[in-house]
mmCIF file of C-alpha atoms in Angstrom:
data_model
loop_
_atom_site.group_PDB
_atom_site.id
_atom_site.type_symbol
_atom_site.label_atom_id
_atom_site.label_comp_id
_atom_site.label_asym_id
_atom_site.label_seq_id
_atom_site.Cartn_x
_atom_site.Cartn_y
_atom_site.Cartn_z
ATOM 1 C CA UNK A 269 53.127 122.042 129.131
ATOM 2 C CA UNK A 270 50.134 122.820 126.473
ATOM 3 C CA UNK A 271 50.616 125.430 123.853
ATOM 4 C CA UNK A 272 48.081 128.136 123.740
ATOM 5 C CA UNK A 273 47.697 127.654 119.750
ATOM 6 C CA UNK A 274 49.800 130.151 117.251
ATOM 7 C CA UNK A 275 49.144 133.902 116.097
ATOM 8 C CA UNK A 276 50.983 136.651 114.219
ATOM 9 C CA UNK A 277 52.875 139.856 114.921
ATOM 10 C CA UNK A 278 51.473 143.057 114.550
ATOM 11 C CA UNK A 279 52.890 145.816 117.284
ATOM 12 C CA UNK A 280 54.461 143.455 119.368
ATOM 13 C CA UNK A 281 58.053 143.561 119.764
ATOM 14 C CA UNK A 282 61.125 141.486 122.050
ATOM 15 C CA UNK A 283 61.930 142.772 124.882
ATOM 16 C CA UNK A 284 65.317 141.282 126.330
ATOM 17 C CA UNK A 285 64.278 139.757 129.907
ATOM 18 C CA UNK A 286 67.096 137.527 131.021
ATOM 19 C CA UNK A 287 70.275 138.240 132.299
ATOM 20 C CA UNK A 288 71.886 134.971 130.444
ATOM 21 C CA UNK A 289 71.346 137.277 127.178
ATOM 22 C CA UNK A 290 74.291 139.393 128.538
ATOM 23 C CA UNK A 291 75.966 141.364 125.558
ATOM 24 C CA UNK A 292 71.858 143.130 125.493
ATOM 25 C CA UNK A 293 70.654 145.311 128.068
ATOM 26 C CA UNK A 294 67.566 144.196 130.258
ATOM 27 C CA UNK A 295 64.671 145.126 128.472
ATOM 28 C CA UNK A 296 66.166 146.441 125.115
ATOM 29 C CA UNK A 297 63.721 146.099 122.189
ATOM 30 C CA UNK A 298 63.934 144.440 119.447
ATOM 31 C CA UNK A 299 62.055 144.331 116.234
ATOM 32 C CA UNK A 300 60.241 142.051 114.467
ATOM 33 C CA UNK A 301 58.089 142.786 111.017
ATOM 34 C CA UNK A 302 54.548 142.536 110.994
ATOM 35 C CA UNK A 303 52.822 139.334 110.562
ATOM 36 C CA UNK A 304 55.775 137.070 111.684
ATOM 37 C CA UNK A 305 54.193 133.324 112.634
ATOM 38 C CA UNK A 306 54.571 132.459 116.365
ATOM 39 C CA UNK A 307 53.583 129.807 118.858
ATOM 40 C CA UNK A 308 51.812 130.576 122.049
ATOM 41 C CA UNK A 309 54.744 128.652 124.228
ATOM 42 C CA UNK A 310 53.007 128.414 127.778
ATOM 43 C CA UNK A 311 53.302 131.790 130.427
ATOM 44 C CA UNK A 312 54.548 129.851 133.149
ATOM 45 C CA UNK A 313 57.977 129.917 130.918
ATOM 46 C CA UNK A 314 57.798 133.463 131.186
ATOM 47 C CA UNK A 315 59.715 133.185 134.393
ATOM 48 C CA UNK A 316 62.550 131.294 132.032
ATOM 49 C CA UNK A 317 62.222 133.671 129.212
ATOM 50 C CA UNK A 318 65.563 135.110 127.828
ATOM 51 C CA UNK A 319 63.383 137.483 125.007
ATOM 52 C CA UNK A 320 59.696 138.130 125.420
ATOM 53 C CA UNK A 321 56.956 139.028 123.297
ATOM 54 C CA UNK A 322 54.953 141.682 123.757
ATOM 55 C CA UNK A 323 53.034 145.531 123.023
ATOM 56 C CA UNK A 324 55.580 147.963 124.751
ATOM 57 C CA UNK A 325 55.946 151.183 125.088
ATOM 58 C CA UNK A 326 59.445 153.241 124.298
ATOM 59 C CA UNK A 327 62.133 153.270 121.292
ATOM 60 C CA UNK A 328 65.178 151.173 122.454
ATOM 61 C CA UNK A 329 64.041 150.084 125.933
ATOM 62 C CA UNK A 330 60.760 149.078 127.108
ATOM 63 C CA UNK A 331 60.245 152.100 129.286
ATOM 64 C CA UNK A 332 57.717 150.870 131.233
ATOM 65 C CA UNK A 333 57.944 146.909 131.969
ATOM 66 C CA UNK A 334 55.665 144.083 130.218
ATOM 67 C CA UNK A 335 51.984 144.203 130.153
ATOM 68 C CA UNK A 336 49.764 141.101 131.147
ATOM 69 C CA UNK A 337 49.748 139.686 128.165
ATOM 70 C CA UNK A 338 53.246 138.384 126.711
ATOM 71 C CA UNK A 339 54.663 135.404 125.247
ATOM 72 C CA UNK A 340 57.722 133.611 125.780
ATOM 73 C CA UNK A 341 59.737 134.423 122.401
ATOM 74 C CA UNK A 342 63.294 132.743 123.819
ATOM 75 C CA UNK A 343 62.918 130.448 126.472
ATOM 76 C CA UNK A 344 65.159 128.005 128.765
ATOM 77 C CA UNK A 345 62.681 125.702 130.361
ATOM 78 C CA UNK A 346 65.286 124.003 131.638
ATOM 79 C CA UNK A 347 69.067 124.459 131.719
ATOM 80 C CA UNK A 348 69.450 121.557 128.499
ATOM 81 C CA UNK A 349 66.334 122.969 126.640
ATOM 82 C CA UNK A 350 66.447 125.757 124.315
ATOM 83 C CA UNK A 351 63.172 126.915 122.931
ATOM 84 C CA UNK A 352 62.252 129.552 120.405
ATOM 85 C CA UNK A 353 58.671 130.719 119.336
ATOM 86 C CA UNK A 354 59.090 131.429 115.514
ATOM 87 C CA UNK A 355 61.690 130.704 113.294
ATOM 88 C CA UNK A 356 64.606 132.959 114.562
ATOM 89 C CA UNK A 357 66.905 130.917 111.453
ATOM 90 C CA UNK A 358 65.144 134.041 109.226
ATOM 91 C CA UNK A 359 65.696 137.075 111.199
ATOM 92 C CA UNK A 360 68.424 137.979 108.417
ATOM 93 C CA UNK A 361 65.610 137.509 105.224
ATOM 94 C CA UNK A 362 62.711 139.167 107.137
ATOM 95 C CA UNK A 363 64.976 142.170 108.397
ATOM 96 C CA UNK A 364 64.411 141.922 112.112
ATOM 97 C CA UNK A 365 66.222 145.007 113.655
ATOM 98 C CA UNK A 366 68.305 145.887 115.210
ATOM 99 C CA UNK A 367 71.156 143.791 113.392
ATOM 100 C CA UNK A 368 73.688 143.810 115.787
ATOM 101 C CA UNK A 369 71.337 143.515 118.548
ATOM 102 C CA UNK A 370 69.992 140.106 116.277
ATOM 103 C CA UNK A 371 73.513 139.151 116.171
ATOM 104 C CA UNK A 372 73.975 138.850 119.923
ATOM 105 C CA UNK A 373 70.598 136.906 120.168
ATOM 106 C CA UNK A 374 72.451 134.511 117.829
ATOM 107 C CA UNK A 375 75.196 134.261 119.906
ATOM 108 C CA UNK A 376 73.757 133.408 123.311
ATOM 109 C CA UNK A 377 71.630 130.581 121.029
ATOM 110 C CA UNK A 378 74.981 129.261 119.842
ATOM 111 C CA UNK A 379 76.662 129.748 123.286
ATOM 112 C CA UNK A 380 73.683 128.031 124.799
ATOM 113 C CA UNK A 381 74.017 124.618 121.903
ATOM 114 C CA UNK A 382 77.573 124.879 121.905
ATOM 115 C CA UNK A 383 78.153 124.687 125.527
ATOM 116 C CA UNK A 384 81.233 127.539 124.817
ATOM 117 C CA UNK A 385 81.480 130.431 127.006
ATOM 118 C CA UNK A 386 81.509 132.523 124.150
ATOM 119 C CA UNK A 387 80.683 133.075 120.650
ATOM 120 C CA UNK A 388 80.374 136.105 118.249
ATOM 121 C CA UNK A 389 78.022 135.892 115.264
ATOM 122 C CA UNK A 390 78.349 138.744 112.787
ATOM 123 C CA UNK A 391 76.925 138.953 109.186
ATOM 124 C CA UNK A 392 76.381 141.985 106.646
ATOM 125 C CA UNK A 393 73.196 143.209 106.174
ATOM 126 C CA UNK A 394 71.336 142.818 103.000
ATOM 127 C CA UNK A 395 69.910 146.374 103.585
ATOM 128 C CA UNK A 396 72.105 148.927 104.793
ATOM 129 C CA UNK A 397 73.704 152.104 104.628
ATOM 130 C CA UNK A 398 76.081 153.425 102.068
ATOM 131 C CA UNK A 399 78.478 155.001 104.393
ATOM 132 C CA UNK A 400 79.510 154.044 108.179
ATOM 133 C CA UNK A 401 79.103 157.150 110.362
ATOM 134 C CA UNK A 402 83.125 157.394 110.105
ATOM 135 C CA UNK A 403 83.309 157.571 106.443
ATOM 136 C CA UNK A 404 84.160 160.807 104.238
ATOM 137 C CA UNK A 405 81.272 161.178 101.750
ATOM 138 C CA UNK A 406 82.999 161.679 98.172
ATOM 139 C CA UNK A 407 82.431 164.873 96.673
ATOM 140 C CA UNK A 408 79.477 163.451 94.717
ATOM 141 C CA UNK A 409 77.271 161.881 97.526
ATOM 142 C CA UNK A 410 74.529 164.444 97.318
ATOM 143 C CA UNK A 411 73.975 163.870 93.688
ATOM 144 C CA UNK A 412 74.162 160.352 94.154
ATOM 145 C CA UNK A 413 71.767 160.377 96.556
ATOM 146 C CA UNK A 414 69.123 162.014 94.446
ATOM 147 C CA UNK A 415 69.900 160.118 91.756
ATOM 148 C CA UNK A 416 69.177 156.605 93.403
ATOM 149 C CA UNK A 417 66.379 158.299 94.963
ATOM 150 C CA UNK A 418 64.568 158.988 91.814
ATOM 151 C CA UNK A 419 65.618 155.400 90.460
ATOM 152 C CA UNK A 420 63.966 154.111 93.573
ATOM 153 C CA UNK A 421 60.674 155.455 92.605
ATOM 154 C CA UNK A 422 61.482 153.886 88.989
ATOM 155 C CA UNK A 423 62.096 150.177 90.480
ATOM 156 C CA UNK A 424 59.775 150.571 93.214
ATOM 157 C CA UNK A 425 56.413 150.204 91.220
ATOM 158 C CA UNK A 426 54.908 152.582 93.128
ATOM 159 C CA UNK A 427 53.437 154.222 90.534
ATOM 160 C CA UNK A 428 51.033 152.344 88.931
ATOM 161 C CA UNK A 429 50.302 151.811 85.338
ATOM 162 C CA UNK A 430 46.471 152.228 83.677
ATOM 163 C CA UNK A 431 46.484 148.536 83.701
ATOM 164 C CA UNK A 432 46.936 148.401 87.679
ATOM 165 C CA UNK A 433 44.845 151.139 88.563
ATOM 166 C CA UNK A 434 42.311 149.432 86.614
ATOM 167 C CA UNK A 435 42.559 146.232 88.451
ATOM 168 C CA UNK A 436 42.917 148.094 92.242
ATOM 169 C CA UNK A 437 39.565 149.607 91.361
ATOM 170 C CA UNK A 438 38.041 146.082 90.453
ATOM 171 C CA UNK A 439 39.509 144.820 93.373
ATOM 172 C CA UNK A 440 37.956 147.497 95.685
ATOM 173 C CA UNK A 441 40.962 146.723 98.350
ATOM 174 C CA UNK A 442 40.255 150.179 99.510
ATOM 175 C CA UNK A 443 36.520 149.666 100.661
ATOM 176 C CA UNK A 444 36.982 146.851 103.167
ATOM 177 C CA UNK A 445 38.270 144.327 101.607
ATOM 178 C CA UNK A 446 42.420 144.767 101.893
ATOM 179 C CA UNK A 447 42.631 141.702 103.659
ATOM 180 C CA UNK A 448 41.186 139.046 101.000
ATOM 181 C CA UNK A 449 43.979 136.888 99.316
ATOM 182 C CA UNK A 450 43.755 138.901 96.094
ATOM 183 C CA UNK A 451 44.443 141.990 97.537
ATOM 184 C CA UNK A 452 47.008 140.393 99.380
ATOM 185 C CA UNK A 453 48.588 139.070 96.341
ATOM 186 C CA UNK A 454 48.123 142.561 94.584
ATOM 187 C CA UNK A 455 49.987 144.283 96.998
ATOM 188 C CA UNK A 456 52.788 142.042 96.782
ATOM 189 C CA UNK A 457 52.979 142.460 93.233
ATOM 190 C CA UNK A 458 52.180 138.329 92.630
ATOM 191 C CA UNK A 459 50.551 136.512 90.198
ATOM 192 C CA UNK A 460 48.288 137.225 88.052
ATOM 193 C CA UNK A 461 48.974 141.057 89.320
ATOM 194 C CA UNK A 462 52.357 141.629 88.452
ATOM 195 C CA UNK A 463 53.624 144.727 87.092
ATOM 196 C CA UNK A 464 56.726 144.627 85.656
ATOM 197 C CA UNK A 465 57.563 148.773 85.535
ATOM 198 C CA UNK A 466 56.185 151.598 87.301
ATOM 199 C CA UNK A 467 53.848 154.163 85.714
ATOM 200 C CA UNK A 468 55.038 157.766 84.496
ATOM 201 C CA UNK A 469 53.109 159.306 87.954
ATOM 202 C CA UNK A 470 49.704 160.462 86.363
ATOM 203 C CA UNK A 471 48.155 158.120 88.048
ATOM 204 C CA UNK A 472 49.892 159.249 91.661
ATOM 205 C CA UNK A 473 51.687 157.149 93.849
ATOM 206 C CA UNK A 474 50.919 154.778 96.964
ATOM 207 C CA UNK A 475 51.319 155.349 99.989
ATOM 208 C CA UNK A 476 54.695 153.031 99.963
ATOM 209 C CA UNK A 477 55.828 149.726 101.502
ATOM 210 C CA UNK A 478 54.273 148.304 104.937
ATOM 211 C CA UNK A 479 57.081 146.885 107.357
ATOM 212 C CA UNK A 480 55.107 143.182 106.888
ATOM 213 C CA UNK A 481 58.577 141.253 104.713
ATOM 214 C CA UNK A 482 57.392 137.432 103.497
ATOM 215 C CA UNK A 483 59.783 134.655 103.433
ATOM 216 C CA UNK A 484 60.661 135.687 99.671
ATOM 217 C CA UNK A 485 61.981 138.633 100.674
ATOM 218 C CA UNK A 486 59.247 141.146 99.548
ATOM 219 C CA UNK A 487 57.049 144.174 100.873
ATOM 220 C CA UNK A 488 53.311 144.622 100.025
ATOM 221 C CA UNK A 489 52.283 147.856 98.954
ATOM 222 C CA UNK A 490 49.668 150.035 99.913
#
């Protein structure tokens, strides 16, 4: 079969389409960052596809169907051959969503490899809430929460210094050019435009992170 060449995410999502995946409803969504690499695996697998690619509409389930235009993300060409589109080995560093839904992808995968009937795959994630739905907040938890809120805004580097809003207006990122490398490193806070501390907010704030994560864990600002 001949590849149709390799793109990136941008609104597409997975949408669960085979019944082997069956600890996931049929056509639950799942969520994948912006810009994730992925290979073009031929539509004729589509028929063998166990997660598919694709611009959906709805929240949790894909409300109504697959459009025309969808990949094979998961596939079983045949019942020895396991084939994924991207590298699903960094769901857990790029924050694909849901977790546990992530988990049970990682499950059928190791079910599938394994040859067991079943296998359960659980991990903690690296971003999370403080508190499970069935915990008792402490007395404290409001103030806590304001307080780590502010700090946020301290580590963030939202705010930018004289320094950076210097360079952003060299750069001109916001007149058509956002997608040259050196905006692209600028938002992401690499060299030579790192900034080490935020500003003290006279400057104003951006906007905040985009949902795009890199390999090295980190979210470009706009």
């Amino acid at each position: 079969q001949q590849l149709q060449g390799c793109a990136q995410t941008l609104y597409e999502r997975a949408v669960v389409t085979g019944s082997e995946m069956s600890k996931l409803p049929s056509m639950a969504i799942l969520n994948l960052p912006k810009q994730v690499d992925f290979v073009k695996l031929p539509q004729e697998w589509l028929n063998h596809s166990e997660l598919t690619l694709a611009k959906v509409a709805g929240y949790n389930t894909a409300l109504f169907g697959l459009p025309s235009e969808s990949w094979p993300l998961l596939a079983t060409p045949s019942d020895k051959i396991m084939i994924a589109a991207t590298q699903l080995s960094h769901m857990r560093t790029r924050r694909f969503a849901p977790t546990a839904s992530w988990m049970a992808v990682w499950g059928r995968v190791l079910e599938f490899v394994s040859n067991l009937p079943q296998v359960a795959v659980s991990w903690e994630p690296t971003v999370r809430a403080s508190y499970t739905p069935d915990q008792q907040l402490p007395s404290q938890a409001q103030l806590q929460a304001v307080e780590r809120g502010v700090q946020f805004y301290r580590n963030s580097r939202l705010m930018p210094t004289g320094e950076r809003a210097s360079q952003l207006a060299v750069l001109q990122c916001d007149k058509g050019a956002s997608s040259s490398d050196q905006c692209a490193a600028f938002a992401r806070l690499q060299a030579p435009w790192q900034q080490s501390m935020s500003g003290d907010g006279q400057l104003g704030i951006l906007e905040g992170y985009t949902s795009d994560i890199s390999l090295e864990k980190a979210s470009a600002l706009v």
